[in-house]
CSV table of C-alpha atoms in Angstrom, one decimal:
chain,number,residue,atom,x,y,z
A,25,UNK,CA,-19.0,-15.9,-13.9
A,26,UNK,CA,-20.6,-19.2,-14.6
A,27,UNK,CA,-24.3,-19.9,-13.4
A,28,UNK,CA,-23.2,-23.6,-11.9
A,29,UNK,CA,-19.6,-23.8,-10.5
A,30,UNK,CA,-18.1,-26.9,-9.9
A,31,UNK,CA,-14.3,-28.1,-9.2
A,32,UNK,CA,-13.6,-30.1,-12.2
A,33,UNK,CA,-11.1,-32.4,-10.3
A,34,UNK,CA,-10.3,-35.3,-10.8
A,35,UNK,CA,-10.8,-36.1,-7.3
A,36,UNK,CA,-8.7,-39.7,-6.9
A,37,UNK,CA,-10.2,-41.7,-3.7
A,38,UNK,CA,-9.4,-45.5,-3.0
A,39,UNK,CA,-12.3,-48.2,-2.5
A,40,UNK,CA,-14.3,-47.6,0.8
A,41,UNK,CA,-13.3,-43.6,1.5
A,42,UNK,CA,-16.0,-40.8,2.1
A,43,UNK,CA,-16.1,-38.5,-0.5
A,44,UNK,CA,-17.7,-34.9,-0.9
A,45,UNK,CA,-18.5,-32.9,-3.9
A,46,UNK,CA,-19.7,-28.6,-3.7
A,47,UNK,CA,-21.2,-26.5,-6.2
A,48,UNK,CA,-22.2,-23.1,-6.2
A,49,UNK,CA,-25.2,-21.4,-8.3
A,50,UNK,CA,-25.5,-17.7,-9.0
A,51,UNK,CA,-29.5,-17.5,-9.5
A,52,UNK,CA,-30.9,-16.9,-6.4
A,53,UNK,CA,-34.1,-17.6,-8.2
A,54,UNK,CA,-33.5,-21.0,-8.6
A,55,UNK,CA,-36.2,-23.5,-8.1
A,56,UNK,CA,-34.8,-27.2,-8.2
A,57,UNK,CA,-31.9,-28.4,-7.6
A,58,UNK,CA,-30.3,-32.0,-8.9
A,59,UNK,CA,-27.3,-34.3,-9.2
A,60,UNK,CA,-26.7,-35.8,-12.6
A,61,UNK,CA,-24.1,-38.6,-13.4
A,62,UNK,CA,-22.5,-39.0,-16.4
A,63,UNK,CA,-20.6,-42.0,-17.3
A,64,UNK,CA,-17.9,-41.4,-20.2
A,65,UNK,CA,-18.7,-41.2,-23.5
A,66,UNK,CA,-22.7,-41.7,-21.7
A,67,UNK,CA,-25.8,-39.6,-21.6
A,68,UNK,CA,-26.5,-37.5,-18.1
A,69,UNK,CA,-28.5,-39.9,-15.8
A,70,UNK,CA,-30.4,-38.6,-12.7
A,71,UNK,CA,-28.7,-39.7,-9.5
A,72,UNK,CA,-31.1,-37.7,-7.1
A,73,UNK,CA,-32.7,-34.5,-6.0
A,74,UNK,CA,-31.8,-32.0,-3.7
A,75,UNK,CA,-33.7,-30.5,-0.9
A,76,UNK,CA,-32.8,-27.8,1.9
A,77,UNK,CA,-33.8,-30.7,4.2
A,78,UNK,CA,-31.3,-32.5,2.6
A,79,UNK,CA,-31.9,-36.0,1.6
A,80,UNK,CA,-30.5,-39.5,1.4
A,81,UNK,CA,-30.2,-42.8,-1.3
A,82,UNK,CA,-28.3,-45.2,0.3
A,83,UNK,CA,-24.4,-44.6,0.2
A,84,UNK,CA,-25.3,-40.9,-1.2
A,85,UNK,CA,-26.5,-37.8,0.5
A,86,UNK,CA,-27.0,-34.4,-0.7
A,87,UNK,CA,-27.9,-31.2,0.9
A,88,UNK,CA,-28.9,-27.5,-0.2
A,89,UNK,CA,-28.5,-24.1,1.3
A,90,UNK,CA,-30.0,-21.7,-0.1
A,91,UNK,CA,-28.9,-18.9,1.9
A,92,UNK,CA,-25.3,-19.7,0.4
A,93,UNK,CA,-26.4,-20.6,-3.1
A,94,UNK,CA,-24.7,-24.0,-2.1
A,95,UNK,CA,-25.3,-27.7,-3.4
A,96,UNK,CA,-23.7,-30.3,-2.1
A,97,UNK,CA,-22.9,-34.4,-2.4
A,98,UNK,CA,-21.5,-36.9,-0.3
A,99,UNK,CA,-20.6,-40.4,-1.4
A,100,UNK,CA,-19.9,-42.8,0.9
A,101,UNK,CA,-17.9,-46.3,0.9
A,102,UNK,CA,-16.9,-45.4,-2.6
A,103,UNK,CA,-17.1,-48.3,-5.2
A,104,UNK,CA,-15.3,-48.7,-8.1
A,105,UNK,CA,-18.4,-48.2,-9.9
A,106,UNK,CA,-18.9,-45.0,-9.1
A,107,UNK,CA,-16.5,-43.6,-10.8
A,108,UNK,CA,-17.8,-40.8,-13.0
A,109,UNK,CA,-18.6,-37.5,-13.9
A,110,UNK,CA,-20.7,-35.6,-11.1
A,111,UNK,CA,-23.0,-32.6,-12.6
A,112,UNK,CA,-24.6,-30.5,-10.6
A,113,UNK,CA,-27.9,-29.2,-12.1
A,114,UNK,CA,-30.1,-26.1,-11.6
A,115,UNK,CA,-33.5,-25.3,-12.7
A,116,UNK,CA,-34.0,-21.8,-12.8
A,117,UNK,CA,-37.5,-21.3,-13.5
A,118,UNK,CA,-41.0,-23.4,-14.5
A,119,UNK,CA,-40.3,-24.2,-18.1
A,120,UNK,CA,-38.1,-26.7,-16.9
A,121,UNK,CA,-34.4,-25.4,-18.5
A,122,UNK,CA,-31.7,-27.2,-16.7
A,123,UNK,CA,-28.2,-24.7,-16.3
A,124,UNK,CA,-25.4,-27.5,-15.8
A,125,UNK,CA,-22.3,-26.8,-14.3
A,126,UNK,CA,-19.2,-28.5,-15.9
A,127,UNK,CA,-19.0,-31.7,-13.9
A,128,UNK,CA,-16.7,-33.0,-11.3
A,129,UNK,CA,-14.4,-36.2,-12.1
A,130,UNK,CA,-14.5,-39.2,-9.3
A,131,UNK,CA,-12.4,-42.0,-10.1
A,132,UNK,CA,-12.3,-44.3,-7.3
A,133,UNK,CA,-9.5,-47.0,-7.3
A,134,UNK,CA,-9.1,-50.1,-6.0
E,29,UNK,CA,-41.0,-49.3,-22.5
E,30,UNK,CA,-38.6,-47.8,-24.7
E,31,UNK,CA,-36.5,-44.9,-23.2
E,32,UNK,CA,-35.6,-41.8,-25.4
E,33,UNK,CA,-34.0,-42.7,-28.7
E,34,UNK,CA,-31.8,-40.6,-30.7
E,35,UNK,CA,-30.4,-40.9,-34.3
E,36,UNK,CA,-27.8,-41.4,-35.6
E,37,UNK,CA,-25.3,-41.9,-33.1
E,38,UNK,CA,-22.5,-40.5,-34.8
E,39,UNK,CA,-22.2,-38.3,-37.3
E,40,UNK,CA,-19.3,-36.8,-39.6
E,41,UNK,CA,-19.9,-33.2,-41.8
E,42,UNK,CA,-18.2,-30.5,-43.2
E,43,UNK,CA,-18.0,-26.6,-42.3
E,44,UNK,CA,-20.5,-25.0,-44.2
E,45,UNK,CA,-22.6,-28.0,-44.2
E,46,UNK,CA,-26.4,-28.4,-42.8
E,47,UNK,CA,-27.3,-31.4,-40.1
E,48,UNK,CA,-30.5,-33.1,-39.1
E,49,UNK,CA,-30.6,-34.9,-35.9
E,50,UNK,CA,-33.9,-36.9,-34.2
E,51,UNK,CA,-35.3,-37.7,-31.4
E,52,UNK,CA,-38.2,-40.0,-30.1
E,53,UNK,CA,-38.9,-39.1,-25.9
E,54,UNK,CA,-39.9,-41.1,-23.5
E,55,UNK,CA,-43.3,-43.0,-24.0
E,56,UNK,CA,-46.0,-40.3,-21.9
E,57,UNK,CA,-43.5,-37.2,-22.5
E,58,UNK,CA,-44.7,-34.2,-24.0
E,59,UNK,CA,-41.6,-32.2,-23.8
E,60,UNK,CA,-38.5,-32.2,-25.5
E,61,UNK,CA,-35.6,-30.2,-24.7
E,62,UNK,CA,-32.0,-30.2,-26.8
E,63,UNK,CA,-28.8,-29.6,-25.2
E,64,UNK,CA,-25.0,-29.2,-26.8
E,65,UNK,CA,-22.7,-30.8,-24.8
E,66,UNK,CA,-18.7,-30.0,-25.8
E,67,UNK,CA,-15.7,-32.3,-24.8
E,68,UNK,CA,-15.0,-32.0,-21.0
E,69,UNK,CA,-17.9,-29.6,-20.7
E,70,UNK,CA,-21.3,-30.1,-19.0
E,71,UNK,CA,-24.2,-29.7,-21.2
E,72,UNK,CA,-25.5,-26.4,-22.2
E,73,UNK,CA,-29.2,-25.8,-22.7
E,74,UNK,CA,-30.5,-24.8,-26.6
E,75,UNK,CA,-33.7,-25.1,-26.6
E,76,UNK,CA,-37.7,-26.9,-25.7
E,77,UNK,CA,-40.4,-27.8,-27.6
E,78,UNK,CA,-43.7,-28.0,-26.5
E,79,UNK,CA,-46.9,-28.5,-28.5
E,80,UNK,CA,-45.0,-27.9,-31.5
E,81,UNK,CA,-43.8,-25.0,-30.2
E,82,UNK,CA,-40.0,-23.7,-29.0
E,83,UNK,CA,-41.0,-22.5,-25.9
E,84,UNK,CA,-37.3,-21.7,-24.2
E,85,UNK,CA,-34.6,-20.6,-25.6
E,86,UNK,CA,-31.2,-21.0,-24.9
E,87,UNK,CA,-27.6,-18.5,-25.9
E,88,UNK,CA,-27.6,-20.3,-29.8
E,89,UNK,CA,-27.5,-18.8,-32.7
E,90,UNK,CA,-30.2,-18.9,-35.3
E,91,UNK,CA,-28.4,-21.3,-36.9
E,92,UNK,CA,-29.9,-24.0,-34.7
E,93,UNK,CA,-33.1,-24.6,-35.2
E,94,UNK,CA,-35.6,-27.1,-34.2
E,95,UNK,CA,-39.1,-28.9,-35.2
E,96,UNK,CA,-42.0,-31.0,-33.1
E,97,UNK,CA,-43.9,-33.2,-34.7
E,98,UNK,CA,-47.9,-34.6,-33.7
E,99,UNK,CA,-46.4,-37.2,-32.2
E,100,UNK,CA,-44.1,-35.5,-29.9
E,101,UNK,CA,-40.8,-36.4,-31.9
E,102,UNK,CA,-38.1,-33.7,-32.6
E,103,UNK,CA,-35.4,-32.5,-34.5
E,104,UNK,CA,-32.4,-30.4,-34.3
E,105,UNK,CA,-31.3,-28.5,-37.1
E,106,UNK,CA,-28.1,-26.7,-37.4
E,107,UNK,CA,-27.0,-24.6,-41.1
E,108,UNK,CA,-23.6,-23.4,-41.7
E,109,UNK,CA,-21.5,-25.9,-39.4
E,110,UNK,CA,-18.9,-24.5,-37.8
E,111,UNK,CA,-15.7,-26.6,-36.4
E,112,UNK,CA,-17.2,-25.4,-32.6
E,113,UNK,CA,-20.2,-27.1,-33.6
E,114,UNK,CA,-18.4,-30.5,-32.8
E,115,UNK,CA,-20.1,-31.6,-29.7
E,116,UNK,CA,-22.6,-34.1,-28.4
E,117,UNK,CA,-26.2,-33.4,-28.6
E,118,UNK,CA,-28.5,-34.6,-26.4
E,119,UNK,CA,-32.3,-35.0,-25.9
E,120,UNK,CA,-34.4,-35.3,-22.9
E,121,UNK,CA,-38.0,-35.8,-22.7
E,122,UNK,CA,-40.5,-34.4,-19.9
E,123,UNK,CA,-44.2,-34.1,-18.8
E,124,UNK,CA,-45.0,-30.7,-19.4
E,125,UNK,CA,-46.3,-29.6,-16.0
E,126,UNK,CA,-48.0,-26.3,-15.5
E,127,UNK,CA,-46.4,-26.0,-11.4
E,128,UNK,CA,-43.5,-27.4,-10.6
E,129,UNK,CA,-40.9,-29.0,-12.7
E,130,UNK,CA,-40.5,-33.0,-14.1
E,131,UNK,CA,-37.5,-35.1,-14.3
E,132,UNK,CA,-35.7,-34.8,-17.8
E,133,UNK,CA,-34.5,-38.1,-19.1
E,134,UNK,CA,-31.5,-38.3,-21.4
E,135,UNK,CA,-31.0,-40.2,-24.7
E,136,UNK,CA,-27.2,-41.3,-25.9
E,137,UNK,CA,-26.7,-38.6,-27.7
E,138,UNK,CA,-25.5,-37.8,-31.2
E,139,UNK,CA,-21.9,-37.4,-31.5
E,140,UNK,CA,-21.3,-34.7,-33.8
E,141,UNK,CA,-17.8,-34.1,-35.7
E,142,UNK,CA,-17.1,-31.2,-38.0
E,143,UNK,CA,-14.5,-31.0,-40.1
């Protein structure tokens, strides 16, 4: 079983829908918790942290249970920009080693 | 302020071959950490340098190996390519915190091809 899980996708949405993204970690030792984007042929860039509070940027919002080992993201009023590669990211201890789980694929369309 | 650099960005070897790549953090980052990312794949975790140390350790062989310089550069060395080498490499640079964990940036990557 992988450490991260993630449904690959592609999820297909038009402009302006809601869309939701879940992963699951096996660690229950985990310590941080993130959302990476990826763009194609890009590097990983950090589109936000996630707390069991849960927290918001704007059109996204992610949340954690840690009871569940469960990460989510929401996107709302997709653009066409946001059409990427969504990784969700776990730290498992202090030294900072991030587990990755394989990405889910949003391609929003006009 | 320049952003983590990595060279080159594309690379073309041989099985059996040896392969250098670099990488300059962030300017104020201590840490370096390399990651192998394969095609459709998220990135998997190799390993971290730290005052010239590797400090973490990810499931690579010996093969891959790795360097920090005074300056907080780094490289990534990996002997005896293998076609499953192909892959993008990454770098990302950190603060070394004692508590608590920093945000890892990411360079561009080298794209690595084995033939």
């Amino acid at each position: 079983r992988k450490e991260v899980e993630q449904d690959p996708g592609p999820f297909n949405v038009p402009e302006g829908a809601t869309v939701a993204f879940n992963c699951t970690y096996s660690n229950s030792a985990s310590q941080s918790f993130f959302w990476y984007r990826q763009d194609c042929r890009k590097e990983p860039k950090l589109l936000m942290s996630v707390y069991s509070s849960g927290n918001e940027d704007g059109r996204f919002t992610a949340q954690l249970n840690r009871a569940s080992q469960y990460i989510s993201l929401l996107i709302r009023d997709s653009k066409l920009s946001d059409s990427a590669t969504y990784l969700c990211v776990v730290n498992n201890n202090a030294g900072n080693m991030l587990t990755f789980g394989g990405g889910t694929r949003l391609m929003v369309k006009p | 302020d320049a952003g983590v650099t990595q060279s080159p960005t594309h690379l073309i070897k041989t099985r059996g071959q040896q392969v250098t790549l670099r990488c300059s953090p962030k300017s104020g980052h201590d840490t370096v950490s390399w990651y192998q990312q394969a095609l459709g794949q998220g990135p998997q975790f190799i390993f971290q340098y730290y005052e010239e140390e590797e400090r973490q350790r990810g499931n690579f062989p010996d093969r891959f190996s790795g360097h920090q310089f005074p300056n907080y550069s780094s490289e990534l060395n990996v002997n005896a390519l293998l076609l499953g080498d192909s892959a993008l490499y990454l770098c990302a640079s950190s603060l070394h915190r004692t508590l608590g964990t920093d945000t890892q940036y990411f360079g561009p990557g080298t794209r690595l091809t084995v033939l």
